[in-house]
mmCIF file of C-alpha atoms in Angstrom:
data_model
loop_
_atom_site.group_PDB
_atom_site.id
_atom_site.type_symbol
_atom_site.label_atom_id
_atom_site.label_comp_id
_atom_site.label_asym_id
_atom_site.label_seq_id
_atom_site.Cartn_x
_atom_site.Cartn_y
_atom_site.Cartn_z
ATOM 1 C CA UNK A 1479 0.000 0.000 0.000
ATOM 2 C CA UNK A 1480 1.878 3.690 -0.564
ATOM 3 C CA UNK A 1481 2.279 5.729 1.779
ATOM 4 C CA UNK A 1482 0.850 8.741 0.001
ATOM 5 C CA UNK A 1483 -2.323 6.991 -0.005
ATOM 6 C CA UNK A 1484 -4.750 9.264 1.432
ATOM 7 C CA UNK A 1485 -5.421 7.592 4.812
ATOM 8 C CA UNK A 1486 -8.402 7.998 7.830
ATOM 9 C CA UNK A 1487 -8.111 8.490 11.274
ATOM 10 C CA UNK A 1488 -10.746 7.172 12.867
ATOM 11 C CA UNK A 1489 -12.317 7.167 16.430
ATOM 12 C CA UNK A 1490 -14.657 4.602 18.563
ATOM 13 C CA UNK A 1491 -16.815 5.766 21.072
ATOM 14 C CA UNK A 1492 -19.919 3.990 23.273
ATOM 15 C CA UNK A 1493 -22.665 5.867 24.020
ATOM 16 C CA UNK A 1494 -21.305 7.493 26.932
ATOM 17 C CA UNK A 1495 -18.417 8.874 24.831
ATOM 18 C CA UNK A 1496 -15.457 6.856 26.505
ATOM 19 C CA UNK A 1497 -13.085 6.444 23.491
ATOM 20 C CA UNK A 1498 -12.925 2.604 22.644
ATOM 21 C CA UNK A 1499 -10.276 2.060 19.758
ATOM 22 C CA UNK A 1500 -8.174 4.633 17.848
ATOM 23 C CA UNK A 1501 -7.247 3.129 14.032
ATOM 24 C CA UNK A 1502 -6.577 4.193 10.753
ATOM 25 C CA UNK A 1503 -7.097 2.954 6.947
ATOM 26 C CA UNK A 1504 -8.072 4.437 3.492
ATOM 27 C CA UNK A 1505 -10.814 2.339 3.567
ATOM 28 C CA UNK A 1506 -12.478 3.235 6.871
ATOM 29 C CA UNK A 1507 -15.669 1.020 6.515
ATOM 30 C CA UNK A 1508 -14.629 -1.766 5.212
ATOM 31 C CA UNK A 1509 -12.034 -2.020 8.293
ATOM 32 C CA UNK A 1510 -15.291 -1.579 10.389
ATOM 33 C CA UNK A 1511 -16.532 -4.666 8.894
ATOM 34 C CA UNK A 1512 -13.776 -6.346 9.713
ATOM 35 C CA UNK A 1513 -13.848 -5.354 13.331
ATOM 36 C CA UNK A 1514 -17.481 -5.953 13.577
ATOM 37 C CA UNK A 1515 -16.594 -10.120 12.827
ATOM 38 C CA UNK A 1516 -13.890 -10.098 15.227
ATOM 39 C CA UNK A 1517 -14.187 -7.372 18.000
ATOM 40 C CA UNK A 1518 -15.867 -9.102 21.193
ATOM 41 C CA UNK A 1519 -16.352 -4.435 21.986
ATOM 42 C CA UNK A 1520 -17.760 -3.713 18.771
ATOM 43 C CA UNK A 1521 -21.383 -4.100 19.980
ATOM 44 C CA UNK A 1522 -20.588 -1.304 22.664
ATOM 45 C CA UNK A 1523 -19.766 1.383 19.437
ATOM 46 C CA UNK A 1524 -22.112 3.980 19.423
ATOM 47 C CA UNK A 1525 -20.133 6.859 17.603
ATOM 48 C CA UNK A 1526 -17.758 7.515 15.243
ATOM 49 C CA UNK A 1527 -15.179 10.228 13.947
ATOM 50 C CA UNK A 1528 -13.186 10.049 10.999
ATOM 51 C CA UNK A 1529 -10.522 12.701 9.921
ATOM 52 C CA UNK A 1530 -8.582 12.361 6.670
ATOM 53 C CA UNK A 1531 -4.682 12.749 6.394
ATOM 54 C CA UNK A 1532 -3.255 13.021 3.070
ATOM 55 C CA UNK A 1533 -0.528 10.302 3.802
ATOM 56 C CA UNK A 1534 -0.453 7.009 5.246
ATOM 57 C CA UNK A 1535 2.824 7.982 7.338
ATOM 58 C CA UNK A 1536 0.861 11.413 8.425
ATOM 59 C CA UNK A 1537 -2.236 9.128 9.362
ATOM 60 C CA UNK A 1538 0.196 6.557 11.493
ATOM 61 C CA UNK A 1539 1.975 9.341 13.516
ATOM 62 C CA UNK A 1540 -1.403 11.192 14.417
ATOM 63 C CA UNK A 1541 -2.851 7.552 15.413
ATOM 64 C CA UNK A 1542 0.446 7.222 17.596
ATOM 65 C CA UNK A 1543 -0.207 10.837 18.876
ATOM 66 C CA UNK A 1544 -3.482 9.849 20.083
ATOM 67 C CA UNK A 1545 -2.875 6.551 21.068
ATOM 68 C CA UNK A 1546 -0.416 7.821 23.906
ATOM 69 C CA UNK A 1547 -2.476 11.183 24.596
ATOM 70 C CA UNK A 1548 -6.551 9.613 25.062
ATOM 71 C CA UNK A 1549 -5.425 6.275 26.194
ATOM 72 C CA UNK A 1550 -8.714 4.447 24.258
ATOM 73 C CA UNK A 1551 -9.789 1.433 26.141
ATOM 74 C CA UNK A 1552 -9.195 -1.412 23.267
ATOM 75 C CA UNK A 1553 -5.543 -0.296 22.049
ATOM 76 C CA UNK A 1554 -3.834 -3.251 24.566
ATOM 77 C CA UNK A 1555 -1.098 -3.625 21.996
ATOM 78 C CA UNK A 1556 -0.433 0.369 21.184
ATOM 79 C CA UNK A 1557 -0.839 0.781 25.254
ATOM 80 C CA UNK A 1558 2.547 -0.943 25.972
ATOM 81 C CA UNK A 1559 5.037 1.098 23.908
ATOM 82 C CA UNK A 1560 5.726 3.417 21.396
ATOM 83 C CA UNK A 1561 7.897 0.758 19.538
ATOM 84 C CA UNK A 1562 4.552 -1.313 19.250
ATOM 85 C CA UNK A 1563 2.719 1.621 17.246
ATOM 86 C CA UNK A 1564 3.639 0.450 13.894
ATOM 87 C CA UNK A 1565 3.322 -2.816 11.899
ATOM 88 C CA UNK A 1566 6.986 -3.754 9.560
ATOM 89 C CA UNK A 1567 4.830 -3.033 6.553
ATOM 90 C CA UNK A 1568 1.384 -1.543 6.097
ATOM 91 C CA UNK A 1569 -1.358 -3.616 6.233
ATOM 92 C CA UNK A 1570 -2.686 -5.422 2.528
ATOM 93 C CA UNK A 1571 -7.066 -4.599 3.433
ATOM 94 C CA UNK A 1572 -7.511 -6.168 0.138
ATOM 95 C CA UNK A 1573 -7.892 -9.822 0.513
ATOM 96 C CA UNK A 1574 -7.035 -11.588 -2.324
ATOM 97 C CA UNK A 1575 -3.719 -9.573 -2.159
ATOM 98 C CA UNK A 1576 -3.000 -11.284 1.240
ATOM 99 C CA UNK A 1577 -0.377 -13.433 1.638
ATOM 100 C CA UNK A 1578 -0.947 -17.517 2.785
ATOM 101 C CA UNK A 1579 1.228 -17.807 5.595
ATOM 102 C CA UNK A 1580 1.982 -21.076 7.007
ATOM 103 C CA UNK A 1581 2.357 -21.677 10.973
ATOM 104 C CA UNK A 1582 5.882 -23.139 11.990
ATOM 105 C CA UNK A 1583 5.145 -26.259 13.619
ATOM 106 C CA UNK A 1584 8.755 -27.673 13.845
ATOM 107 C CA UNK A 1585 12.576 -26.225 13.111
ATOM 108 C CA UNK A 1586 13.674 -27.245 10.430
ATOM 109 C CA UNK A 1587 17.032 -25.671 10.425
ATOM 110 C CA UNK A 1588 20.044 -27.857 10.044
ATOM 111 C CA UNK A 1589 21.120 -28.913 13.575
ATOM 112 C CA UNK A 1590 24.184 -26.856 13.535
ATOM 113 C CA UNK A 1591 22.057 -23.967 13.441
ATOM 114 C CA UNK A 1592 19.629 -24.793 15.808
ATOM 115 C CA UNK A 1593 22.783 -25.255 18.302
ATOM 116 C CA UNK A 1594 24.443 -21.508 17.562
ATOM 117 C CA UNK A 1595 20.809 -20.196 17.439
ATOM 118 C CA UNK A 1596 20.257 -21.397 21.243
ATOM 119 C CA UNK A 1597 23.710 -19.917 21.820
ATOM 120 C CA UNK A 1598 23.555 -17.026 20.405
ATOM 121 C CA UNK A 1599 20.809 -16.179 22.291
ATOM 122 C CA UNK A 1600 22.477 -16.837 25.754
ATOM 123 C CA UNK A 1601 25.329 -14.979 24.608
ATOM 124 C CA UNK A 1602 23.448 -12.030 23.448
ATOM 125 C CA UNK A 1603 20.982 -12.099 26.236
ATOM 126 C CA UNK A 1604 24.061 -12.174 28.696
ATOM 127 C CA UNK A 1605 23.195 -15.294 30.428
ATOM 128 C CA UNK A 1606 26.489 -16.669 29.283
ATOM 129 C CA UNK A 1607 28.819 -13.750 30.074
ATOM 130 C CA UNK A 1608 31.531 -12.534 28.292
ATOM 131 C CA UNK A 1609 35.056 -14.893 29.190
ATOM 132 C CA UNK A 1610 33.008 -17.644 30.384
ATOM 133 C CA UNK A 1611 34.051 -21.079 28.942
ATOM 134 C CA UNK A 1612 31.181 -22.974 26.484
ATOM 135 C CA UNK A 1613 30.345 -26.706 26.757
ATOM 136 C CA UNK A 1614 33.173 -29.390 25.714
ATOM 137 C CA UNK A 1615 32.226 -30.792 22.367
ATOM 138 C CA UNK A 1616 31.139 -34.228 24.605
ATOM 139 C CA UNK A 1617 28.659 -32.013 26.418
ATOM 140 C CA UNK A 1618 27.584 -30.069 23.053
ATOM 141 C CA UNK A 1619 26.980 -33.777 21.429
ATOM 142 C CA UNK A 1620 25.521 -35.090 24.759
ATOM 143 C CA UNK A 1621 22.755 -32.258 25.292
ATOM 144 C CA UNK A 1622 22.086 -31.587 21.363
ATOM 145 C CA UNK A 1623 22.455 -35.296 20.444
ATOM 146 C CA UNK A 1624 24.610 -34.457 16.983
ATOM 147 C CA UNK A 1625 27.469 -35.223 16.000
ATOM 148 C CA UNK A 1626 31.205 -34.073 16.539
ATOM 149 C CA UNK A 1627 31.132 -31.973 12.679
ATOM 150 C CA UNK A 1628 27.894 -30.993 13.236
ATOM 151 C CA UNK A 1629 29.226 -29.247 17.047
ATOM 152 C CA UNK A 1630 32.376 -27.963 15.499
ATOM 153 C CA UNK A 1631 30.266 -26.199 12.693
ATOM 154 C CA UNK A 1632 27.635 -24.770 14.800
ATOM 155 C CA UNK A 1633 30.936 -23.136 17.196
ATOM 156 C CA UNK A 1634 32.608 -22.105 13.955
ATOM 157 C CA UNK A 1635 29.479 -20.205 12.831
ATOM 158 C CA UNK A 1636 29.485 -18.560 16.117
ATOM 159 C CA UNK A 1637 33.708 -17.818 15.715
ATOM 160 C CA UNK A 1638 32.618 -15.848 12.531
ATOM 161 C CA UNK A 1639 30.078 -13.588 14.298
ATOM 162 C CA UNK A 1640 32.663 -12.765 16.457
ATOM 163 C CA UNK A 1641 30.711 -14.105 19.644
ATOM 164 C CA UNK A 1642 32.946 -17.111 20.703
ATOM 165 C CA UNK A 1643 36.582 -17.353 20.840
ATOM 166 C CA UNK A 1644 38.635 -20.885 20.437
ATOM 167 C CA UNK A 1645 42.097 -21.421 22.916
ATOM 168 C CA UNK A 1646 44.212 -24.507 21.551
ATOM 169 C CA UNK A 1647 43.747 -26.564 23.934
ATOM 170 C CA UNK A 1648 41.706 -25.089 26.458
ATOM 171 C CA UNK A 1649 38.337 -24.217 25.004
ATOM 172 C CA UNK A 1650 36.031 -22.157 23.453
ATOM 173 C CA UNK A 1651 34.831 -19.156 25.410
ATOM 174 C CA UNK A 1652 32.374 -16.589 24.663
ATOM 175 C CA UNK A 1653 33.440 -12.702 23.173
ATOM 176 C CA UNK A 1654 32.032 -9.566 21.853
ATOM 177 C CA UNK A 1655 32.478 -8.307 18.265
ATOM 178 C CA UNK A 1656 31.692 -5.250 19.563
ATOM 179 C CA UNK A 1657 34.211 -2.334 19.419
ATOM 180 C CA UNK A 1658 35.556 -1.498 22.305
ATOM 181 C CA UNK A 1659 34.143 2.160 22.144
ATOM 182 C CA UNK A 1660 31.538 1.997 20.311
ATOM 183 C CA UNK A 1661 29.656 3.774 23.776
ATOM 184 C CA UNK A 1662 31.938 6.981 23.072
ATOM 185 C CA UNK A 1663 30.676 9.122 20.494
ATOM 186 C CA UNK A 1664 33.761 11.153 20.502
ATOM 187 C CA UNK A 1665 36.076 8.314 19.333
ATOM 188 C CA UNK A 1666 33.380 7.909 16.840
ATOM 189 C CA UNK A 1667 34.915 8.293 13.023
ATOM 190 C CA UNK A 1668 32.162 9.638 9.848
ATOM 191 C CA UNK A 1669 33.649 9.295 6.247
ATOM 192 C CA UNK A 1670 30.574 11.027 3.693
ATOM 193 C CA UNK A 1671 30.687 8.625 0.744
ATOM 194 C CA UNK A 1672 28.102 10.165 -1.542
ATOM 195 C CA UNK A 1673 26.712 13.787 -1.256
ATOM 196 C CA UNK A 1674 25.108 15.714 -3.543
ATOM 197 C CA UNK A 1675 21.311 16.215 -5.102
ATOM 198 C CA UNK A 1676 18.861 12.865 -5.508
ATOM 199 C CA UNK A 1677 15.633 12.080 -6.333
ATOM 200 C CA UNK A 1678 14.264 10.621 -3.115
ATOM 201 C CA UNK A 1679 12.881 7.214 -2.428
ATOM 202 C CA UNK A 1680 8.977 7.769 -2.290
ATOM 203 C CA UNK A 1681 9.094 7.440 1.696
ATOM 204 C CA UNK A 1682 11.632 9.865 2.261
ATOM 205 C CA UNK A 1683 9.856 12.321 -0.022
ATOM 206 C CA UNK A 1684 6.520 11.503 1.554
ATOM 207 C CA UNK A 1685 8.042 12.276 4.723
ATOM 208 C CA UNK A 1686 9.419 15.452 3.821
ATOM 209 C CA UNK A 1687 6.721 16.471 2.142
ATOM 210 C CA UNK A 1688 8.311 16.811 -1.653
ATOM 211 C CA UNK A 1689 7.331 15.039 -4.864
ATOM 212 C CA UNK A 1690 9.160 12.064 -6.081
ATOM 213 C CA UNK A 1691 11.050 13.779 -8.834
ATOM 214 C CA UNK A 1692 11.877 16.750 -6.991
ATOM 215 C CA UNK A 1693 15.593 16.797 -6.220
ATOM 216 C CA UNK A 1694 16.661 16.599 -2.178
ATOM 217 C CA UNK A 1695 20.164 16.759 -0.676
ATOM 218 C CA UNK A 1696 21.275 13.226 0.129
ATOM 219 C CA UNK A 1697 24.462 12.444 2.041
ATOM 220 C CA UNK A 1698 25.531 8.292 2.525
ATOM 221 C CA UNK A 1699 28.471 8.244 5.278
ATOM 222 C CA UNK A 1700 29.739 5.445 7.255
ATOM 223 C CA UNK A 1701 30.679 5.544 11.032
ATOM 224 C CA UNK A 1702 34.331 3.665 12.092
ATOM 225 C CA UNK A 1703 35.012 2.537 15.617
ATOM 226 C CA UNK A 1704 38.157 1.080 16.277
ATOM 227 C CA UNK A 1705 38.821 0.766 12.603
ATOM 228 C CA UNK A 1706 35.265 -1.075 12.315
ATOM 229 C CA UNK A 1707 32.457 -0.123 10.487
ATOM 230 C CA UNK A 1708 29.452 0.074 12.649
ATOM 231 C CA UNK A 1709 26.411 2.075 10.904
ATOM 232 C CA UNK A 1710 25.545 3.350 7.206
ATOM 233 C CA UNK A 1711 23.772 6.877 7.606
ATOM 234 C CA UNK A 1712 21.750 8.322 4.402
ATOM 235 C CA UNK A 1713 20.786 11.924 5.194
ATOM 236 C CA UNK A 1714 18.014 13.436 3.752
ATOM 237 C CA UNK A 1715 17.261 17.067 3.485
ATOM 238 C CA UNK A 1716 15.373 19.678 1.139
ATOM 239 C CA UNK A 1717 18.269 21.428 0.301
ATOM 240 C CA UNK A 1718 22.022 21.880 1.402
ATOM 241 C CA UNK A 1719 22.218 25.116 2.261
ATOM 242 C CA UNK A 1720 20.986 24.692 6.160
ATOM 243 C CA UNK A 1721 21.713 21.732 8.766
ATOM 244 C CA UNK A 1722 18.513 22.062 10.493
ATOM 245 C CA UNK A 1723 18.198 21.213 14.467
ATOM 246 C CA UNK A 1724 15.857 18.465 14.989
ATOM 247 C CA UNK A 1725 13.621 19.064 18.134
ATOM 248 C CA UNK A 1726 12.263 15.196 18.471
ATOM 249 C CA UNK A 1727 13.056 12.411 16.439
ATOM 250 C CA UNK A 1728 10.163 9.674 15.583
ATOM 251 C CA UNK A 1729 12.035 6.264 15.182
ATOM 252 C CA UNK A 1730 10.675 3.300 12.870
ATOM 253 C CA UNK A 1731 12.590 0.311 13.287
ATOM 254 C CA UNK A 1732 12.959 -2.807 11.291
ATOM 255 C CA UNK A 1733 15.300 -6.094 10.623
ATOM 256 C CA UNK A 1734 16.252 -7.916 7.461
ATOM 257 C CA UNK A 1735 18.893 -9.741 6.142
ATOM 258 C CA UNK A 1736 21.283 -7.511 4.172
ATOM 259 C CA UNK A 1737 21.981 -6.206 0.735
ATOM 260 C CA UNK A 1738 25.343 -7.172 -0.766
ATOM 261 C CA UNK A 1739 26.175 -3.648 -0.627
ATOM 262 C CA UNK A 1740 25.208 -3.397 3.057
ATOM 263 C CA UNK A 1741 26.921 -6.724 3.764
ATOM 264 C CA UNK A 1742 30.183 -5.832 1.984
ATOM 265 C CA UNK A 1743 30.281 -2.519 3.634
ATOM 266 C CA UNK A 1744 30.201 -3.318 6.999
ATOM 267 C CA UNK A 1745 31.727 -6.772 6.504
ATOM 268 C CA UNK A 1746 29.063 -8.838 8.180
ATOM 269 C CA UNK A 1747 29.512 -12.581 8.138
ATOM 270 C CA UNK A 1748 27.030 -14.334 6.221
ATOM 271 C CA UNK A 1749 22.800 -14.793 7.633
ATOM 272 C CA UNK A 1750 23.690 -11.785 10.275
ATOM 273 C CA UNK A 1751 20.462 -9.420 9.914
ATOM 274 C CA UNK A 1752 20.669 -5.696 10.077
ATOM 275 C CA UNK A 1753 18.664 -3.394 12.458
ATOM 276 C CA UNK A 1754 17.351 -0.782 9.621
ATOM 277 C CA UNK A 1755 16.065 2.864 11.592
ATOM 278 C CA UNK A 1756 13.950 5.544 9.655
ATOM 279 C CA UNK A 1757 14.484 8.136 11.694
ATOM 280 C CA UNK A 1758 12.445 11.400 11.327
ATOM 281 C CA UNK A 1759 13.572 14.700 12.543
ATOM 282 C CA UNK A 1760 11.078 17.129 13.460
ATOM 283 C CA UNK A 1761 10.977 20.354 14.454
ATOM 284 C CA UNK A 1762 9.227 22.357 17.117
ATOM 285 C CA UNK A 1763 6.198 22.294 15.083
ATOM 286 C CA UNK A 1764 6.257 18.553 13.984
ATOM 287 C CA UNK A 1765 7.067 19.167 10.723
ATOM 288 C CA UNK A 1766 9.640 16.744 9.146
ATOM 289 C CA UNK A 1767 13.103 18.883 8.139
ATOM 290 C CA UNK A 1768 15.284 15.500 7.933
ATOM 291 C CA UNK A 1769 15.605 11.653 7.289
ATOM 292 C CA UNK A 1770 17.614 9.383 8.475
ATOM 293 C CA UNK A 1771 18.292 5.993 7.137
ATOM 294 C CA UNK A 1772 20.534 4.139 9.242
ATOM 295 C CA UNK A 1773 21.356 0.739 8.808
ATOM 296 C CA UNK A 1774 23.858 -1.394 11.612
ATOM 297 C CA UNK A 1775 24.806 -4.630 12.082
ATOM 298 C CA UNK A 1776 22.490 -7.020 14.179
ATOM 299 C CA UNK A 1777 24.971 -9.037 16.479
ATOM 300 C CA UNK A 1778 26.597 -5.849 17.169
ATOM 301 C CA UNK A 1779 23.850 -3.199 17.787
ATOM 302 C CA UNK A 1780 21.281 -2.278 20.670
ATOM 303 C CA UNK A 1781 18.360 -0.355 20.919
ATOM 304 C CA UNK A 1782 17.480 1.580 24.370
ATOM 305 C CA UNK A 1783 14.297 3.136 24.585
ATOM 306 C CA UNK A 1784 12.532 4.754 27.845
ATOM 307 C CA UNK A 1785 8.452 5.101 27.572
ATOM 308 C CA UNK A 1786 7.039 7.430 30.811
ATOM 309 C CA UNK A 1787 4.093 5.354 31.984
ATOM 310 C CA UNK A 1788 2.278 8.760 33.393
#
């Protein structure tokens, strides 16, 4: 669906006008429909209020708006965080267009990578710190019930990623591949690959507010740590001639496997997703004067967000 759909905004009240659900769609009553089958509050609806936004990504930051500001009763999901606001990709209303999707009932990964999934995710979740010693191979082919290749394949997966560490002899033990400062910005180095005029991808011009073929300032730099690339920035901007201030910053967040060029550039080992940001800055008055697209390596990268509750 694009995003310079034009897009509603619509409100759910019962009859004593406490606000029930807060959505939006271009196609306002056929969603209705669809929450009529499978709403158990629907019945309680008494009013409604629809306001029209010219884009999708205008509709989905005034839903967020209100979401956190009127608190409606049947938002459960939107109620938890900000980070939950948005779906990956918007949703397909029509139906045949709708994907068939099949439930995973069983993992049917090779057994190698079953084994550096499960420790991955202790190493990354901290459970098994940083310079403690993993499982002997006998223990890896006891508790997994595979074989000797199939334990030294899974560790060497986790070697590349940087996340284990082999001692001749001794053991395999569990590391970072994180820089050692990537925490100090001031350390940090920016090398601006590309700058000059671009037409902009239809959700950075949407954003900004600009036509598709209208040329934008676009600057593509990468960020060094330790002699390590860590992030890919794309700057967006109407023109060059000011660096605007952002006074907020409205964060969408994503994760895919890589592009070749994103995979060459910052030298990721192979099946290692990347933690893609579309960053908007705004200014005082909400409008958008900059995008970023920043793109960072997944086993490397964290995300800290704090949400006030009151």
């Amino acid at each position: 669906m694009p995003e310079v759909e034009r897009t509603a905004l619509y409100r759910l009240y019962d009859a004593d006008d406490r606000l029930l659900y807060v959505g939006i769609s271009s196609m306002p009553r056929t969603r209705w429909q669809q929450h009529a089958s499978s709403k158990d509050w629907w019945p309680d609806v008494a009013t409604r209020e629809v306001e029209w936004h010219e884009t999708r990504v205008g509709a989905a930051a005034a839903e967020a708006e209100a979401i956190r500001a009127e608190k409606p009763a049947h938002n459960r999901m939107h109620n938890v965080a900000p980070t939950e606001l948005l779906g990956l990709l918007p949703v397909i209303e029509n139906v045949p267009l709708r994907p068939s999707l099949k439930r995973v009932e069983r993992d049917s990964r090779p057994a190698s990578q079953r084994a550096a999934a499960d420790l991955r995710a202790l190493i990354m979740s901290g459970d098994a710190p940083l310079g403690s010693k993993l499982p002997t191979t006998a223990e890896f082919i006891e508790q997994y019930r595979i074989s000797n290749v199939t334990v030294q394949r899974a560790l060497a997966t986790l070697k590349e990623e940087g996340l284990a560490v082999g001692r001749f002899g001794v053991g395999v033990y569990v590391t970072s591949p994180t820089p050692e400062h990537l925490g100090d910005p001031e350390v940090h180095e920016v090398a601006v690959t590309i700058a000059g005029e671009a037409r902009p991808p239809r959700r950075v011009a949407s954003a900004l507010g600009v036509g598709d073929s209208v040329l934008v300032w676009r600057e593509e730099a990468v960020v060094e740590v330790d002699g390590w690339p860590v992030r890919l920035i794309t700057t967006y901007r109407r023109d060059s001639k000011t660096t605007p201030i952002p006074s907020a910053h409205v964060d969408y967040l994503s994760v895919r496997l890589p592009t070749s060029a994103e995979l060459i550039a910052l030298s990721l080992p192979d099946e290692v997703p990347v933690m893609c940001t579309f960053r908007l800055g705004q200014d005082s008055s909400g409008s958008v004067v900059e995008v970023h697209s920043l793109v960072e390596p997944g086993h490397m990268c964290q995300r800290r967000y704090t949400t006030p509750l009151q």
